[in-house]
mmCIF file of N, CA and C in Angstrom:
data_model
loop_
_atom_site.group_PDB
_atom_site.id
_atom_site.type_symbol
_atom_site.label_atom_id
_atom_site.label_comp_id
_atom_site.label_asym_id
_atom_site.label_seq_id
_atom_site.Cartn_x
_atom_site.Cartn_y
_atom_site.Cartn_z
ATOM 1 N N UNK A 146 96.947 88.096 85.550
ATOM 2 C CA UNK A 146 96.480 89.273 86.115
ATOM 3 C C UNK A 146 95.326 89.842 85.365
ATOM 4 N N UNK A 147 94.479 90.636 85.954
ATOM 5 C CA UNK A 147 93.266 91.061 85.400
ATOM 6 C C UNK A 147 93.521 92.647 85.046
ATOM 7 N N UNK A 148 92.937 93.169 83.985
ATOM 8 C CA UNK A 148 93.090 94.513 83.553
ATOM 9 C C UNK A 148 92.337 95.397 84.559
ATOM 10 N N UNK A 149 92.979 96.475 84.946
ATOM 11 C CA UNK A 149 92.304 97.317 85.985
ATOM 12 C C UNK A 149 90.833 97.730 85.760
ATOM 13 N N UNK A 150 90.531 98.031 84.478
ATOM 14 C CA UNK A 150 89.069 98.358 84.242
ATOM 15 C C UNK A 150 88.194 97.202 84.494
ATOM 16 N N UNK A 151 88.644 95.962 84.238
ATOM 17 C CA UNK A 151 87.797 94.798 84.336
ATOM 18 C C UNK A 151 87.705 94.570 85.824
ATOM 19 N N UNK A 152 88.844 94.807 86.548
ATOM 20 C CA UNK A 152 88.781 94.672 88.022
ATOM 21 C C UNK A 152 87.718 95.574 88.561
ATOM 22 N N UNK A 153 87.810 96.826 88.188
ATOM 23 C CA UNK A 153 86.916 97.798 88.867
ATOM 24 C C UNK A 153 85.431 97.246 88.506
ATOM 25 N N UNK A 154 85.096 96.888 87.265
ATOM 26 C CA UNK A 154 83.831 96.500 86.922
ATOM 27 C C UNK A 154 83.352 95.335 87.755
ATOM 28 N N UNK A 155 84.288 94.269 88.028
ATOM 29 C CA UNK A 155 83.957 93.105 88.657
ATOM 30 C C UNK A 155 83.770 93.491 90.250
ATOM 31 N N UNK A 156 84.490 94.353 90.728
ATOM 32 C CA UNK A 156 84.455 94.740 92.146
ATOM 33 C C UNK A 156 83.025 95.413 92.342
ATOM 34 N N UNK A 157 82.732 96.293 91.455
ATOM 35 C CA UNK A 157 81.392 97.018 91.466
ATOM 36 C C UNK A 157 80.166 96.128 91.421
ATOM 37 N N UNK A 158 80.176 95.091 90.487
ATOM 38 C CA UNK A 158 78.985 94.201 90.363
ATOM 39 C C UNK A 158 79.084 93.098 91.281
ATOM 40 N N UNK A 159 80.175 92.636 91.729
ATOM 41 C CA UNK A 159 80.198 91.583 92.780
ATOM 42 C C UNK A 159 81.353 91.919 93.720
ATOM 43 N N UNK A 160 81.134 92.764 94.699
ATOM 44 C CA UNK A 160 82.072 93.043 95.597
ATOM 45 C C UNK A 160 82.639 91.874 96.507
ATOM 46 N N UNK A 161 83.947 91.974 96.735
ATOM 47 C CA UNK A 161 84.460 90.881 97.496
ATOM 48 C C UNK A 161 83.934 90.996 98.989
ATOM 49 N N UNK A 162 83.719 89.751 99.494
ATOM 50 C CA UNK A 162 83.257 89.741 100.891
ATOM 51 C C UNK A 162 84.348 89.299 101.985
ATOM 52 N N UNK A 163 85.419 88.823 101.460
ATOM 53 C CA UNK A 163 86.485 88.430 102.339
ATOM 54 C C UNK A 163 87.600 87.662 101.476
ATOM 55 N N UNK A 164 88.426 86.987 102.195
ATOM 56 C CA UNK A 164 89.452 86.272 101.451
ATOM 57 C C UNK A 164 88.858 85.011 100.690
ATOM 58 N N UNK A 165 89.617 84.656 99.564
ATOM 59 C CA UNK A 165 89.150 83.558 98.867
ATOM 60 C C UNK A 165 89.397 82.228 99.617
ATOM 61 N N UNK A 166 90.321 82.149 100.284
ATOM 62 C CA UNK A 166 90.538 80.847 101.135
ATOM 63 C C UNK A 166 90.686 81.244 102.513
ATOM 64 N N UNK A 167 89.557 81.543 103.239
ATOM 65 C CA UNK A 167 89.654 82.163 104.558
ATOM 66 C C UNK A 167 90.160 80.986 105.622
ATOM 67 N N UNK A 168 90.120 79.734 105.355
ATOM 68 C CA UNK A 168 90.638 78.723 106.191
ATOM 69 C C UNK A 168 92.157 78.710 106.354
ATOM 70 N N UNK A 169 92.796 79.420 105.517
ATOM 71 C CA UNK A 169 94.301 79.518 105.473
ATOM 72 C C UNK A 169 94.592 80.557 106.512
ATOM 73 N N UNK A 170 93.787 81.403 106.936
ATOM 74 C CA UNK A 170 94.155 82.579 107.690
ATOM 75 C C UNK A 170 93.424 82.499 109.081
ATOM 76 N N UNK A 171 93.994 83.294 110.012
ATOM 77 C CA UNK A 171 93.302 83.329 111.299
ATOM 78 C C UNK A 171 92.012 83.951 111.357
ATOM 79 N N UNK A 172 91.211 83.724 112.446
ATOM 80 C CA UNK A 172 89.873 84.351 112.515
ATOM 81 C C UNK A 172 90.080 85.905 112.543
ATOM 82 N N UNK A 173 91.024 86.358 113.346
ATOM 83 C CA UNK A 173 91.337 87.732 113.425
ATOM 84 C C UNK A 173 91.662 88.508 112.177
ATOM 85 N N UNK A 174 92.451 87.821 111.277
ATOM 86 C CA UNK A 174 92.783 88.416 110.039
ATOM 87 C C UNK A 174 91.513 88.548 108.949
ATOM 88 N N UNK A 175 90.829 87.338 108.946
ATOM 89 C CA UNK A 175 89.584 87.302 108.250
ATOM 90 C C UNK A 175 88.623 88.377 108.700
ATOM 91 N N UNK A 176 88.560 88.651 109.996
ATOM 92 C CA UNK A 176 87.586 89.614 110.345
ATOM 93 C C UNK A 176 88.118 91.074 109.922
ATOM 94 N N UNK A 177 89.447 91.209 110.058
ATOM 95 C CA UNK A 177 90.006 92.576 109.618
ATOM 96 C C UNK A 177 89.849 92.812 108.138
ATOM 97 N N UNK A 178 90.072 91.839 107.275
ATOM 98 C CA UNK A 178 89.914 91.981 105.768
ATOM 99 C C UNK A 178 88.430 92.260 105.608
ATOM 100 N N UNK A 179 87.581 91.648 106.164
ATOM 101 C CA UNK A 179 86.116 91.757 106.052
ATOM 102 C C UNK A 179 85.738 93.243 106.548
ATOM 103 N N UNK A 180 86.295 93.682 107.468
ATOM 104 C CA UNK A 180 85.844 95.004 107.943
ATOM 105 C C UNK A 180 86.511 96.053 106.919
ATOM 106 N N UNK A 181 87.689 95.803 106.413
ATOM 107 C CA UNK A 181 88.236 96.719 105.387
ATOM 108 C C UNK A 181 87.489 96.742 104.133
ATOM 109 N N UNK A 182 86.751 95.641 103.817
ATOM 110 C CA UNK A 182 86.061 95.557 102.519
ATOM 111 C C UNK A 182 84.749 96.073 102.575
ATOM 112 N N UNK A 183 84.324 96.605 103.778
ATOM 113 C CA UNK A 183 82.803 97.197 103.879
ATOM 114 C C UNK A 183 82.662 98.219 102.758
ATOM 115 N N UNK A 184 81.648 98.073 101.926
ATOM 116 C CA UNK A 184 81.472 98.827 100.824
ATOM 117 C C UNK A 184 80.974 100.317 101.239
ATOM 118 N N UNK A 185 79.829 100.290 102.120
ATOM 119 C CA UNK A 185 79.182 101.539 102.545
ATOM 120 C C UNK A 185 80.251 102.380 103.338
ATOM 121 N N UNK A 186 80.544 103.628 102.831
ATOM 122 C CA UNK A 186 81.547 104.359 103.681
ATOM 123 C C UNK A 186 81.072 104.673 105.102
ATOM 124 N N UNK A 187 79.681 104.760 105.163
ATOM 125 C CA UNK A 187 79.095 105.121 106.478
ATOM 126 C C UNK A 187 79.317 104.028 107.513
ATOM 127 N N UNK A 188 79.258 102.634 107.039
ATOM 128 C CA UNK A 188 79.431 101.538 107.768
ATOM 129 C C UNK A 188 80.910 101.071 108.042
ATOM 130 N N UNK A 189 81.690 101.558 106.918
ATOM 131 C CA UNK A 189 83.124 101.092 106.935
ATOM 132 C C UNK A 189 83.831 101.754 108.189
ATOM 133 N N UNK A 190 84.756 100.921 108.831
ATOM 134 C CA UNK A 190 85.393 101.538 110.040
ATOM 135 C C UNK A 190 86.499 102.387 109.513
ATOM 136 N N UNK A 191 86.787 103.478 110.250
ATOM 137 C CA UNK A 191 87.742 104.430 109.937
ATOM 138 C C UNK A 191 89.227 103.830 110.244
ATOM 139 N N UNK A 192 90.240 104.445 109.790
ATOM 140 C CA UNK A 192 91.583 103.873 109.935
ATOM 141 C C UNK A 192 91.981 103.930 111.362
ATOM 142 N N UNK A 193 91.422 104.814 112.009
ATOM 143 C CA UNK A 193 91.662 104.904 113.538
ATOM 144 C C UNK A 193 90.900 103.764 114.293
ATOM 145 N N UNK A 194 89.730 103.404 113.782
ATOM 146 C CA UNK A 194 89.128 102.168 114.370
ATOM 147 C C UNK A 194 89.890 100.852 114.004
ATOM 148 N N UNK A 195 90.243 100.788 112.685
ATOM 149 C CA UNK A 195 91.029 99.607 112.216
ATOM 150 C C UNK A 195 92.309 99.465 113.061
ATOM 151 N N UNK A 196 93.011 100.486 113.487
ATOM 152 C CA UNK A 196 94.100 100.314 114.316
ATOM 153 C C UNK A 196 93.793 99.645 115.679
ATOM 154 N N UNK A 197 92.490 99.674 116.114
ATOM 155 C CA UNK A 197 92.271 99.136 117.410
ATOM 156 C C UNK A 197 91.746 97.818 117.131
ATOM 157 N N UNK A 198 91.648 97.198 115.968
ATOM 158 C CA UNK A 198 91.237 95.865 115.597
ATOM 159 C C UNK A 198 92.039 94.826 116.351
ATOM 160 N N UNK A 199 91.463 93.716 116.682
ATOM 161 C CA UNK A 199 92.249 92.602 117.325
ATOM 162 C C UNK A 199 93.459 92.078 116.491
ATOM 163 N N UNK A 200 93.291 91.959 115.183
ATOM 164 C CA UNK A 200 94.372 91.577 114.261
ATOM 165 C C UNK A 200 95.663 92.479 114.504
ATOM 166 N N UNK A 201 95.398 93.698 114.439
ATOM 167 C CA UNK A 201 96.426 94.776 114.507
ATOM 168 C C UNK A 201 97.075 94.648 115.919
ATOM 169 N N UNK A 202 96.248 94.658 116.925
ATOM 170 C CA UNK A 202 96.693 94.542 118.326
ATOM 171 C C UNK A 202 97.616 93.310 118.545
ATOM 172 N N UNK A 203 97.161 92.136 118.069
ATOM 173 C CA UNK A 203 97.943 90.924 118.219
ATOM 174 C C UNK A 203 99.058 90.774 117.305
ATOM 175 N N UNK A 204 99.135 91.472 116.187
ATOM 176 C CA UNK A 204 100.103 91.280 115.285
ATOM 177 C C UNK A 204 101.564 91.459 115.725
ATOM 178 N N UNK A 205 102.467 90.545 115.224
ATOM 179 C CA UNK A 205 103.868 90.676 115.567
ATOM 180 C C UNK A 205 104.475 91.914 115.062
ATOM 181 N N UNK A 206 104.035 92.281 113.920
ATOM 182 C CA UNK A 206 104.467 93.502 113.250
ATOM 183 C C UNK A 206 103.588 94.656 113.539
ATOM 184 N N UNK A 207 103.115 94.840 114.678
ATOM 185 C CA UNK A 207 102.274 95.971 115.038
ATOM 186 C C UNK A 207 102.754 97.336 114.567
ATOM 187 N N UNK A 208 104.060 97.517 114.973
ATOM 188 C CA UNK A 208 104.722 98.898 114.662
ATOM 189 C C UNK A 208 104.678 99.150 113.211
ATOM 190 N N UNK A 209 104.904 98.195 112.376
ATOM 191 C CA UNK A 209 104.781 98.338 111.000
ATOM 192 C C UNK A 209 103.431 98.641 110.287
ATOM 193 N N UNK A 210 102.469 97.906 110.863
ATOM 194 C CA UNK A 210 101.100 98.065 110.355
ATOM 195 C C UNK A 210 100.651 99.455 110.819
ATOM 196 N N UNK A 211 100.914 99.776 112.002
ATOM 197 C CA UNK A 211 100.492 101.222 112.460
ATOM 198 C C UNK A 211 101.219 102.167 111.628
ATOM 199 N N UNK A 212 102.394 102.155 111.382
ATOM 200 C CA UNK A 212 103.121 103.090 110.458
ATOM 201 C C UNK A 212 102.512 103.169 109.100
ATOM 202 N N UNK A 213 102.202 101.935 108.409
ATOM 203 C CA UNK A 213 101.692 101.966 107.127
ATOM 204 C C UNK A 213 100.179 102.616 107.182
ATOM 205 N N UNK A 214 99.488 102.236 108.198
ATOM 206 C CA UNK A 214 98.110 102.918 108.141
ATOM 207 C C UNK A 214 98.218 104.349 108.572
ATOM 208 N N UNK A 215 99.066 104.776 109.428
ATOM 209 C CA UNK A 215 99.251 106.102 109.719
ATOM 210 C C UNK A 215 99.672 107.046 108.722
ATOM 211 N N UNK A 216 100.604 106.431 107.969
ATOM 212 C CA UNK A 216 101.132 107.162 106.795
ATOM 213 C C UNK A 216 100.010 107.334 105.631
ATOM 214 N N UNK A 217 99.174 106.423 105.678
ATOM 215 C CA UNK A 217 98.131 106.489 104.551
ATOM 216 C C UNK A 217 96.852 107.140 104.968
ATOM 217 N N UNK A 218 96.747 107.444 106.262
ATOM 218 C CA UNK A 218 95.373 107.905 106.782
ATOM 219 C C UNK A 218 94.840 109.236 106.016
ATOM 220 N N UNK A 219 95.759 110.230 105.663
ATOM 221 C CA UNK A 219 95.389 111.302 105.052
ATOM 222 C C UNK A 219 94.821 111.047 103.657
ATOM 223 N N UNK A 220 95.538 110.086 102.871
ATOM 224 C CA UNK A 220 95.068 109.836 101.561
ATOM 225 C C UNK A 220 93.703 109.007 101.658
ATOM 226 N N UNK A 221 93.650 108.163 102.678
ATOM 227 C CA UNK A 221 92.474 107.251 102.718
ATOM 228 C C UNK A 221 91.203 108.189 103.048
ATOM 229 N N UNK A 222 91.426 109.117 103.939
ATOM 230 C CA UNK A 222 90.342 110.048 104.281
ATOM 231 C C UNK A 222 90.021 111.055 103.100
ATOM 232 N N UNK A 223 90.946 111.391 102.434
ATOM 233 C CA UNK A 223 90.853 112.235 101.096
ATOM 234 C C UNK A 223 90.010 111.509 100.102
ATOM 235 N N UNK A 224 90.386 110.116 99.885
ATOM 236 C CA UNK A 224 89.662 109.347 99.051
ATOM 237 C C UNK A 224 88.179 109.209 99.404
ATOM 238 N N UNK A 225 87.884 108.873 100.625
ATOM 239 C CA UNK A 225 86.499 108.735 101.134
ATOM 240 C C UNK A 225 85.751 110.044 101.083
ATOM 241 N N UNK A 226 86.343 111.011 101.185
ATOM 242 C CA UNK A 226 85.643 112.342 101.107
ATOM 243 C C UNK A 226 85.303 112.600 99.587
ATOM 244 N N UNK A 227 86.271 112.256 98.721
ATOM 245 C CA UNK A 227 85.899 112.398 97.304
ATOM 246 C C UNK A 227 84.770 111.527 96.815
ATOM 247 N N UNK A 228 84.860 110.271 97.259
ATOM 248 C CA UNK A 228 83.767 109.419 96.975
ATOM 249 C C UNK A 228 82.372 109.781 97.512
ATOM 250 N N UNK A 229 82.435 110.329 98.737
ATOM 251 C CA UNK A 229 81.155 110.888 99.355
ATOM 252 C C UNK A 229 80.602 112.147 98.466
ATOM 253 N N UNK A 230 81.472 112.944 98.146
ATOM 254 C CA UNK A 230 81.194 114.089 97.161
ATOM 255 C C UNK A 230 80.519 113.684 95.998
ATOM 256 N N UNK A 231 81.291 112.606 95.360
ATOM 257 C CA UNK A 231 80.774 112.175 94.041
ATOM 258 C C UNK A 231 79.369 111.571 94.076
ATOM 259 N N UNK A 232 79.099 110.823 95.376
ATOM 260 C CA UNK A 232 77.779 110.250 95.471
ATOM 261 C C UNK A 232 76.741 111.351 95.642
ATOM 262 N N UNK A 233 77.126 112.388 96.442
ATOM 263 C CA UNK A 233 76.112 113.448 96.662
ATOM 264 C C UNK A 233 75.854 114.008 95.315
ATOM 265 N N UNK A 234 76.752 114.365 94.450
ATOM 266 C CA UNK A 234 76.515 115.022 93.243
ATOM 267 C C UNK A 234 75.644 114.098 92.249
ATOM 268 N N UNK A 235 75.998 112.761 92.278
ATOM 269 C CA UNK A 235 75.200 111.739 91.610
ATOM 270 C C UNK A 235 73.723 111.852 92.003
ATOM 271 N N UNK A 236 73.575 111.831 93.219
ATOM 272 C CA UNK A 236 72.245 111.664 93.883
ATOM 273 C C UNK A 236 71.429 113.062 93.826
ATOM 274 N N UNK A 237 72.020 114.116 93.493
ATOM 275 C CA UNK A 237 71.433 115.462 93.440
ATOM 276 C C UNK A 237 70.444 115.429 92.302
ATOM 277 N N UNK A 238 69.267 115.804 92.496
ATOM 278 C CA UNK A 238 68.240 115.738 91.382
ATOM 279 C C UNK A 238 68.626 116.739 90.188
ATOM 280 N N UNK A 239 68.454 116.326 89.047
ATOM 281 C CA UNK A 239 68.751 117.204 87.935
ATOM 282 C C UNK A 239 67.481 117.803 87.387
ATOM 283 N N UNK A 240 67.309 119.116 87.349
ATOM 284 C CA UNK A 240 66.074 119.613 86.893
ATOM 285 C C UNK A 240 66.122 120.174 85.470
ATOM 286 N N UNK A 241 65.196 119.799 84.663
ATOM 287 C CA UNK A 241 65.141 120.218 83.344
ATOM 288 C C UNK A 241 64.157 121.301 83.106
ATOM 289 N N UNK A 242 64.679 122.404 82.515
ATOM 290 C CA UNK A 242 63.711 123.649 82.267
ATOM 291 C C UNK A 242 62.575 123.274 81.449
ATOM 292 N N UNK A 243 61.446 123.771 81.682
ATOM 293 C CA UNK A 243 60.258 123.442 80.926
ATOM 294 C C UNK A 243 60.088 124.457 79.765
ATOM 295 N N UNK A 244 60.245 123.927 78.458
ATOM 296 C CA UNK A 244 60.221 124.824 77.409
ATOM 297 C C UNK A 244 58.761 125.034 76.769
ATOM 298 N N UNK A 245 57.823 124.451 77.395
ATOM 299 C CA UNK A 245 56.409 124.619 76.938
ATOM 300 C C UNK A 245 55.889 123.531 75.997
ATOM 301 N N UNK A 246 56.770 122.663 75.615
ATOM 302 C CA UNK A 246 56.418 121.559 74.669
ATOM 303 C C UNK A 246 56.289 120.319 75.378
ATOM 304 N N UNK A 247 55.404 119.467 74.962
ATOM 305 C CA UNK A 247 55.130 118.277 75.546
ATOM 306 C C UNK A 247 55.772 117.106 74.765
#
């Protein structure tokens, strides 16, 4: 197992693009995972959109997946909002008061 800080650093510097062995999984599942891993929150599908994904629709355990996602939607949306707010604060220009010295 990898230490959580090392994992966060690795994800930030080289974000995952999909499954490590995509050939072991269905095309629908690969596509679902890829959609979930979209880094840009503006491009990432919402949980409601993911519930409409072919993988979820065709899944034998559809009710379980829907319940898991539905139960997590509030937390997921809260996390996304926090990330957006952090990015806005980070991107906000910082002004330094001119003290008259060069």
